[in-house]
Short mmCIF file of C-alpha atoms and ligand atoms in Angstrom, two decimals:
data_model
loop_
_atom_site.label_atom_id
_atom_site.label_comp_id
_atom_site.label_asym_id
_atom_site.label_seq_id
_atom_site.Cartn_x
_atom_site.Cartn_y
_atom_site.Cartn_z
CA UNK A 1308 0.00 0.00 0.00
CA UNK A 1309 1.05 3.63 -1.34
CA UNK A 1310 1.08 6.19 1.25
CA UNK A 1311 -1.41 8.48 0.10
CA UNK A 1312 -0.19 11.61 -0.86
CA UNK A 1313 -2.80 14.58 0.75
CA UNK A 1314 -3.89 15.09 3.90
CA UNK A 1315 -7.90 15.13 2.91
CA UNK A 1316 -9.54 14.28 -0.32
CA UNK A 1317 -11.73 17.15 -1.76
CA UNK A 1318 -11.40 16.11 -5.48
CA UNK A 1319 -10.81 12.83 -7.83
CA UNK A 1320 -8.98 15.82 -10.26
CA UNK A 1321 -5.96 15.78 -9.92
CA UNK A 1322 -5.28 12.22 -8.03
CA UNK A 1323 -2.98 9.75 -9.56
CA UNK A 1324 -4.29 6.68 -11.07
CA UNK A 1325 -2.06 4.71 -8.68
CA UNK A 1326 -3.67 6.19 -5.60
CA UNK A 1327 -7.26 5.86 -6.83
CA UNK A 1328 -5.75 1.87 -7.33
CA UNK A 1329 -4.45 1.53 -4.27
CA UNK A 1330 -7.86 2.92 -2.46
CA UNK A 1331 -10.20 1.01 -4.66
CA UNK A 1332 -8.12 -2.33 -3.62
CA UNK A 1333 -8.78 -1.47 -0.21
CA UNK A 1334 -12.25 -0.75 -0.60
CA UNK A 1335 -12.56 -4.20 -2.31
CA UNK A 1336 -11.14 -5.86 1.08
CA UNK A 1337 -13.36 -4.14 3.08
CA UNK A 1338 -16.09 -5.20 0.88
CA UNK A 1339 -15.50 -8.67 1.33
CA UNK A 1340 -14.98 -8.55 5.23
CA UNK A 1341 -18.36 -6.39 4.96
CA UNK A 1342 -20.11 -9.07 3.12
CA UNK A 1343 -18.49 -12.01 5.70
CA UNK A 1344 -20.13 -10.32 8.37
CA UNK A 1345 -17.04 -8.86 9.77
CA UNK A 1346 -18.05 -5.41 10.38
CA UNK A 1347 -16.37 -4.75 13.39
CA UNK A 1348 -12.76 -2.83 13.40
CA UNK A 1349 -11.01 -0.73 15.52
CA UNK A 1350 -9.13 1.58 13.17
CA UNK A 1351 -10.42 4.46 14.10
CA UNK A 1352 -10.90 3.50 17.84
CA UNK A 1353 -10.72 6.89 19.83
CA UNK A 1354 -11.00 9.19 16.88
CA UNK A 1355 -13.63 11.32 15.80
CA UNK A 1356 -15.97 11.86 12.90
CA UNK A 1357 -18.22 14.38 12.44
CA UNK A 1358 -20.69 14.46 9.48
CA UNK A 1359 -20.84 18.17 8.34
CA UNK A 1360 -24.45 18.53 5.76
CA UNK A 1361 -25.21 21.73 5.07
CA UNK A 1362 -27.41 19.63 1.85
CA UNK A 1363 -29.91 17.04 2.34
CA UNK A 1364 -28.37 13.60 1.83
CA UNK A 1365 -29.65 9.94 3.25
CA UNK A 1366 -27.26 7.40 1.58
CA UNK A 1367 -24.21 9.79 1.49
CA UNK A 1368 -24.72 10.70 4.75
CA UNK A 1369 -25.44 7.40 6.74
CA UNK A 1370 -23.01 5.01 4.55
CA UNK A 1371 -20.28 7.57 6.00
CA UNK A 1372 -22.22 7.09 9.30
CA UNK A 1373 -21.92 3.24 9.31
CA UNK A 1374 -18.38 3.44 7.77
CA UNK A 1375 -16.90 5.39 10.68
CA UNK A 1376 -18.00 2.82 13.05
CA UNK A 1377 -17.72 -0.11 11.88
CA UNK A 1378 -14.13 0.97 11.89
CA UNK A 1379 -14.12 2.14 15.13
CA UNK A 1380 -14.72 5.55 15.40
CA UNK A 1381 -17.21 7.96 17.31
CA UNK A 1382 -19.32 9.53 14.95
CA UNK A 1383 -21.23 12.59 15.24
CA UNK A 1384 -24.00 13.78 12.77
CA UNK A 1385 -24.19 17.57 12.10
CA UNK A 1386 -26.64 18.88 9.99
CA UNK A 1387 -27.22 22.66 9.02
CA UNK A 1388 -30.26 24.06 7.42
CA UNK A 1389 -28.84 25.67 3.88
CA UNK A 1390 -31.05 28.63 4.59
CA UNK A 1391 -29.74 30.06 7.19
CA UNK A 1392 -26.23 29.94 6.15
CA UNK A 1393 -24.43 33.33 5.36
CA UNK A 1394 -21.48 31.09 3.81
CA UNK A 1395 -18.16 32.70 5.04
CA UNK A 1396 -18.82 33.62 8.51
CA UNK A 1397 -21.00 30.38 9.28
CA UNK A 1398 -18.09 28.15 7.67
CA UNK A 1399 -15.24 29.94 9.63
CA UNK A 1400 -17.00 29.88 12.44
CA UNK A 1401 -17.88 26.33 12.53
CA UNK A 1402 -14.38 25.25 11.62
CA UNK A 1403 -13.31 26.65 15.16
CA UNK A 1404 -15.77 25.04 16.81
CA UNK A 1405 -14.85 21.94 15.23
CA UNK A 1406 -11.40 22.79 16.01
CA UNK A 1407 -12.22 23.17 20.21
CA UNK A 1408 -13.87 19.68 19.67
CA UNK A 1409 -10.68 17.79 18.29
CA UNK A 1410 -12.26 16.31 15.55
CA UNK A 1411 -10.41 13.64 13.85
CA UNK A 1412 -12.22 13.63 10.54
CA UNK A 1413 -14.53 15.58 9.13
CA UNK A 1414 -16.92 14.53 5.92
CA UNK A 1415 -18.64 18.09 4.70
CA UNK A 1416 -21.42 18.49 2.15
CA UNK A 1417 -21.95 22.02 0.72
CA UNK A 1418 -24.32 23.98 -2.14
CA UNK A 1419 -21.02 25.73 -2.88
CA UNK A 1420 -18.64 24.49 -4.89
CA UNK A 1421 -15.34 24.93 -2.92
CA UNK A 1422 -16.58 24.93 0.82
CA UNK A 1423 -15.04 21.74 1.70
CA UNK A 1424 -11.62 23.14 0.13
CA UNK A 1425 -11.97 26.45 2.53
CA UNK A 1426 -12.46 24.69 5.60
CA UNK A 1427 -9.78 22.17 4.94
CA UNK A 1428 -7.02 25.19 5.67
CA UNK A 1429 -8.92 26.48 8.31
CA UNK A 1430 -9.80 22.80 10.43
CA UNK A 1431 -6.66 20.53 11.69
CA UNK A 1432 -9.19 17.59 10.78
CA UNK A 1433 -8.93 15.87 7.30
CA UNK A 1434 -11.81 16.94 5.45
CA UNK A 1435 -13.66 14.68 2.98
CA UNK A 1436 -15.96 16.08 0.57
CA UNK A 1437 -18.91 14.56 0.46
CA UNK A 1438 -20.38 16.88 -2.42
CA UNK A 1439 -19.65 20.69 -3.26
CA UNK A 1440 -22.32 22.19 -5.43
CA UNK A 1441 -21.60 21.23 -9.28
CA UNK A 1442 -17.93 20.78 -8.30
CA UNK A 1443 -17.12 17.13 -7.36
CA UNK A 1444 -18.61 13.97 -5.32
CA UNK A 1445 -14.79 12.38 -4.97
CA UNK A 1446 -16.15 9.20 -2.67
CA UNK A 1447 -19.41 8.64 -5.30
CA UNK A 1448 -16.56 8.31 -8.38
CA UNK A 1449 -14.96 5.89 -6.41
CA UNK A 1450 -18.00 3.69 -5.40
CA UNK A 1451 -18.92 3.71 -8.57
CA UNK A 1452 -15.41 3.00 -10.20
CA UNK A 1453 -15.30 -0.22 -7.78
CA UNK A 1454 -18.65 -1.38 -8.56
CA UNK A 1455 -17.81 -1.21 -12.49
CA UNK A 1456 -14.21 -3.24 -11.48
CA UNK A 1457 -15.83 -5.83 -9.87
CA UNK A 1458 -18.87 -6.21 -12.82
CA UNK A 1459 -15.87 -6.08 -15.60
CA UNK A 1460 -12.89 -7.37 -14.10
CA UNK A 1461 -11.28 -4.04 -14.75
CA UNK A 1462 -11.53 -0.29 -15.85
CA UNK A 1463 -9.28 0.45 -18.52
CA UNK A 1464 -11.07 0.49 -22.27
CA UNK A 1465 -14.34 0.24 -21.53
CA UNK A 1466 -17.05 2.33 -22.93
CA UNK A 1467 -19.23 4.67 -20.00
CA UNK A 1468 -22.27 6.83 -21.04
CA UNK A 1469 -23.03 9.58 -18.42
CA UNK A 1470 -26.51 10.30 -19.66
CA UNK A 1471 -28.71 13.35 -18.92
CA UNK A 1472 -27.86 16.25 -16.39
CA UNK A 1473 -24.40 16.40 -16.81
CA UNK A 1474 -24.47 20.21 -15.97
CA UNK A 1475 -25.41 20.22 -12.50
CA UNK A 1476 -23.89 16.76 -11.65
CA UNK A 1477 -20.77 16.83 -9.56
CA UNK A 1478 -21.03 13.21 -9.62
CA UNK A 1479 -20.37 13.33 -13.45
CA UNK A 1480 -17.55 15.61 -12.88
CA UNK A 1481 -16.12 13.20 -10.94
CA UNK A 1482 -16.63 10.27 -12.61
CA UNK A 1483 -15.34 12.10 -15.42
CA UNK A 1484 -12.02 12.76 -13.91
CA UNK A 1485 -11.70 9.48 -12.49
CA UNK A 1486 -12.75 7.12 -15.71
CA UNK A 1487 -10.24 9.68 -17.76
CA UNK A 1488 -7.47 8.80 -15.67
CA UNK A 1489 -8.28 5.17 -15.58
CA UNK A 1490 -8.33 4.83 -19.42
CA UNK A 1491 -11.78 4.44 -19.82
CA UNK A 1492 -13.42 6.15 -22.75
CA UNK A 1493 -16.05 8.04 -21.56
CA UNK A 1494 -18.84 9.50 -23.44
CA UNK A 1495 -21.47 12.50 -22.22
CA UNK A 1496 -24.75 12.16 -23.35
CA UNK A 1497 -27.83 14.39 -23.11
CA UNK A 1498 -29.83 17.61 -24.76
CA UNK A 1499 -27.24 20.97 -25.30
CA UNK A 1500 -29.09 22.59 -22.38
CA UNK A 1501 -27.73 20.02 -19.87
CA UNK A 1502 -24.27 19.71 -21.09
CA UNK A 1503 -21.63 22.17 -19.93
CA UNK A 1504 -20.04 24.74 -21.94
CA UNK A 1505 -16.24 23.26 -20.81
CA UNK A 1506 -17.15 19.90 -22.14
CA UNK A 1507 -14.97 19.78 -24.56
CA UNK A 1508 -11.72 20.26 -22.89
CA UNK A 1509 -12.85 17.76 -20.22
CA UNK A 1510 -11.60 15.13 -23.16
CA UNK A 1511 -14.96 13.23 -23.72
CA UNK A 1512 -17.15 12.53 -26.34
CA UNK A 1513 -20.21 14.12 -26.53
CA UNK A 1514 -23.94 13.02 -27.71
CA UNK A 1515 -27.07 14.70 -27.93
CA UNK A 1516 -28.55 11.45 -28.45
CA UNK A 1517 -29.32 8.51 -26.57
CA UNK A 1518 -29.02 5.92 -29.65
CA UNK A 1519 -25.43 6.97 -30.90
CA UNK A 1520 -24.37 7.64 -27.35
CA UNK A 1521 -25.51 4.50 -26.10
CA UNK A 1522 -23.98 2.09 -28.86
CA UNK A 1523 -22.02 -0.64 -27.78
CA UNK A 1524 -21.34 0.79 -24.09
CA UNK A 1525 -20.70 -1.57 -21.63
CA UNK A 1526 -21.45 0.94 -18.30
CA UNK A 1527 -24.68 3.22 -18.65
CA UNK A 1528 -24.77 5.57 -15.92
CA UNK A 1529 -27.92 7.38 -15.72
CA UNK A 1530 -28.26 11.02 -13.63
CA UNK A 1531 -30.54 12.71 -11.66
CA UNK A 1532 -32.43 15.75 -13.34
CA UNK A 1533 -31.43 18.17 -10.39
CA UNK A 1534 -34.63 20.32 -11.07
CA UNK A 1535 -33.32 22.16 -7.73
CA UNK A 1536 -29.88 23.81 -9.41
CA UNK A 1537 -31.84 25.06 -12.19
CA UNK A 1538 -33.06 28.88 -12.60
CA UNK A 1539 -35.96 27.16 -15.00
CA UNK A 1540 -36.68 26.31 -19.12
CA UNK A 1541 -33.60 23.82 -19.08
CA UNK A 1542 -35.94 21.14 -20.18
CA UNK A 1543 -39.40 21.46 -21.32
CA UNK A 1544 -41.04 18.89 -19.37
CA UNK A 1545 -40.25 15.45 -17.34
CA UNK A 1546 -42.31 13.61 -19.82
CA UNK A 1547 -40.49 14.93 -23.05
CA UNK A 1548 -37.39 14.15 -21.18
CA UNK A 1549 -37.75 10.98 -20.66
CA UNK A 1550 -39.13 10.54 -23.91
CA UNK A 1551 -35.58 11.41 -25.51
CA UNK A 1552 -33.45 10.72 -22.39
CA UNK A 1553 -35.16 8.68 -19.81
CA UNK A 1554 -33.24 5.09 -20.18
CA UNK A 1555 -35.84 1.88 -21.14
CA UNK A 1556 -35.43 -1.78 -22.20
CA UNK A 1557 -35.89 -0.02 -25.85
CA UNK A 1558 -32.98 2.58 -25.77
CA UNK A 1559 -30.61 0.25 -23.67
CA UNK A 1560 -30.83 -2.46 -26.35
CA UNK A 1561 -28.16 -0.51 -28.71
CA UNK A 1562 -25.79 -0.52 -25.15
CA UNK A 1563 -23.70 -3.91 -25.47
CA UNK A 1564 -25.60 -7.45 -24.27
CA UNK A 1565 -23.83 -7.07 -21.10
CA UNK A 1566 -23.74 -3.24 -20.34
CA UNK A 1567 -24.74 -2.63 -16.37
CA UNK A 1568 -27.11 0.45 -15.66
CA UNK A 1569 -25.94 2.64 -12.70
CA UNK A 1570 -27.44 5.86 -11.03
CA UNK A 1571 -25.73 7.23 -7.65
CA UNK A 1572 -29.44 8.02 -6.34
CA UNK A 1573 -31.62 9.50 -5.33
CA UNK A 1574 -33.77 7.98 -8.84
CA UNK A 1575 -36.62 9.80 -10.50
CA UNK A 1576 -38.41 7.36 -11.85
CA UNK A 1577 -40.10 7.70 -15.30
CA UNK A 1578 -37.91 11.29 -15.44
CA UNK A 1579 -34.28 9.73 -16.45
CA UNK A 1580 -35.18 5.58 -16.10
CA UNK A 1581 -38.21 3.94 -16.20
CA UNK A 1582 -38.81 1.40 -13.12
CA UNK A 1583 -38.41 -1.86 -15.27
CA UNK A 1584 -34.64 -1.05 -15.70
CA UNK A 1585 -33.81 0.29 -12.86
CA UNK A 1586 -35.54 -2.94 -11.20
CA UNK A 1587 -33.54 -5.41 -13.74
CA UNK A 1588 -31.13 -7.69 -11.45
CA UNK A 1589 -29.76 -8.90 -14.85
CA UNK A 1590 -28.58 -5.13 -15.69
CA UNK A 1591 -28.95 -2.71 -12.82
CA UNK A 1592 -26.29 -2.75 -10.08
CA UNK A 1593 -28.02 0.48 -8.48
CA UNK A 1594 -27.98 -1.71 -5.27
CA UNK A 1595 -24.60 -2.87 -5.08
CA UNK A 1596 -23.20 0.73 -5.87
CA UNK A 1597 -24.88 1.75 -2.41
CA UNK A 1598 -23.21 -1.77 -0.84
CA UNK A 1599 -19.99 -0.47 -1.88
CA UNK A 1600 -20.62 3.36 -0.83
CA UNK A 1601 -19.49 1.97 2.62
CA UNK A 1602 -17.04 -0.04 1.50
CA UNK A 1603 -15.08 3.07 -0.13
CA UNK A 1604 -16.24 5.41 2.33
CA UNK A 1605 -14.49 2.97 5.13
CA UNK A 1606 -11.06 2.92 2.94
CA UNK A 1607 -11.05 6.54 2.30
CA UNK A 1608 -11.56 7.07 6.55
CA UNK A 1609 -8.37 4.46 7.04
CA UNK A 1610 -6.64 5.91 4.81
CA UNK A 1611 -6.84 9.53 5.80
CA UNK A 1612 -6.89 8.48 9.68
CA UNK A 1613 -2.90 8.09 8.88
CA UNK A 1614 -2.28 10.96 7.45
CA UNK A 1615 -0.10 12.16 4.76
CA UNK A 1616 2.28 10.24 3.55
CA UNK A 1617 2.35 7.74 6.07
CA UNK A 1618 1.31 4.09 6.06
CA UNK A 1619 2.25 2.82 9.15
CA UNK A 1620 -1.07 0.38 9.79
C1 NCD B 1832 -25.82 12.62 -5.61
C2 NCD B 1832 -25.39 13.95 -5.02
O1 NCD B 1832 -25.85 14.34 -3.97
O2 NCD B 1832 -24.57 14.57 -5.67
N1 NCD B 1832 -26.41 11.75 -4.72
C3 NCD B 1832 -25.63 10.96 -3.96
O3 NCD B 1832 -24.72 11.39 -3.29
N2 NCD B 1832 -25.86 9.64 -4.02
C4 NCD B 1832 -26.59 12.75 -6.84
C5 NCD B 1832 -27.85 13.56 -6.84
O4 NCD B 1832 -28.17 14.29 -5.91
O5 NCD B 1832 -28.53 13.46 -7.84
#
């Protein structure tokens, strides 16, 4: 095992292929001792977690929850009503009072893109983001990256669609960064409105429709439509959406035989996949992505709980 080379993880951008490697490996053994009914660790005994959500979350939130103690740690749940945050002075603030509590780790979820950043140089805790705005979802790439290993036997070459709201989706972002740097080719897929301007340079293909961007892909990851994050007139209506975007048996067929179906949650269905895919046990592993949300979240906690550049466990 690598010493990993920061002292939090805030991004997937950035992060060399050989650490993302070394913590999906790690994940996978955790997995397995998850699945033997070996929850109980002690890795983090005597440190603590605190859960940060300034956004509403329920899988994030608890499979970071459950990770932190089946390894251990104590684990505190903070949650902050958006509303009545006045960003700057509420985040400085709380980072001192997380700083008189001696918290370990801290996992933070944000609207704004870059809050977890600022209160990583303001806390002594090791801050995992647990979603900034439209920036990144780093521990959602990962689950998702070690759900597609173990389906595949491996990353490198295969074909991923990221289909519909790729705009607001920090969990495309980074998926995005993570499947580039893995050597997977990665295609966007979904109307101009939802696609960002930067595409381009992000170094995937892009499709504006579900048949060519579909064809032959063995991942299909479908997105939330995050009607929230948008001012309004992105899309005309949830049934014309799905009508061009939402994934059925009928569009899937052009994906290859094999192709899995994957959304991070939470699913609209009949908005962006109808119910009899999403249900499929032959092709959705929508499930096992949320087994293996712990599975990561507990390597990523381990990992961190050394801190940098040391890997003395
Ligand atoms: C995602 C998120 O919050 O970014 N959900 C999650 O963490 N599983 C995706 C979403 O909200 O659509």
């Amino acid at each position: 095992m690598v010493a990993f080379p920061s002292r939090h993880l805030l991004a997937i951008e950035g992060l060399h292929p050989l650490y993302i490697g070394e913590l999906l490996d790690l994940a996978e053994s955790y997995a397995l001792l998850n699945r033997s009914g070996q929850t109980r660790r002690d890795v983090l005994k005597g440190r603590t977690l605190i859960n940060l959500f300034f956004e509403d979350s329920t899988r994030t939130r608890t499979s970071f929850e459950l990770a932190g103690k089946r390894l251990g740690a104590d684990v505190i749940n903070m949650s902050v009503s958006n509303s009545s945050v006045n960003k700057g002075e509420t985040l400085l603030d709380t980072a001192s009072t997380l700083n008189a509590m001696k918290t370990d780790l801290l996992v933070v979820r944000h609207a704004q893109s870059g809050a977890p950043a600022l209160l990583s140089q303001k806390v002594d805790a090791a801050v995992i983001n647990a979603g900034d705005g439209t920036h990144e979802h780093p521990t959602q790439a990962l689950l998702d990256a070690l759900t597609i290993r173990r389906h595949k036997g491996r990353l490198e070459n295969l074909t991923v669609a990221i289909c519909g709201d790729v705009l607001h989706s920090r969990v495309a972002r980074s998926n995005i960064h993570l499947l580039s740097a893995m050597n997977c080719r990665v295609r966007i897929v979904g109307p101009p409105t939802l696609i960002p301007a930067a595409a381009g340079r992000l170094g995937v293909e892009i499709h504006h429709g579900m048949r060519s961007g579909l064809k032959d892909a063995d991942v299909v990851m479908m997105l939330r439509l995050q009607k929230e994050r948008m001012a309004g007139g992105l899309v005309p209506s949830a049934r014309e959406f799905f009508r061009f975007y939402g994934l059925d048996a009928e569009k899937l067929r052009v994906a290859k035989p094999d192709a899995i179906v994957m959304h991070p949650g939470p699913m609209n269905r009949g908005v962006e996949i109808d119910s009899a895919v999403a249900d499929d046990p032959s092709r959705s592993v929508i499930g096992e992505q949320v087994e293996m949300g712990v599975a990561v979240r507990m390597a990523v906690l381990d990992i961190l709980s050394r801190g940098p550049g040391r890997n003395d466990r």
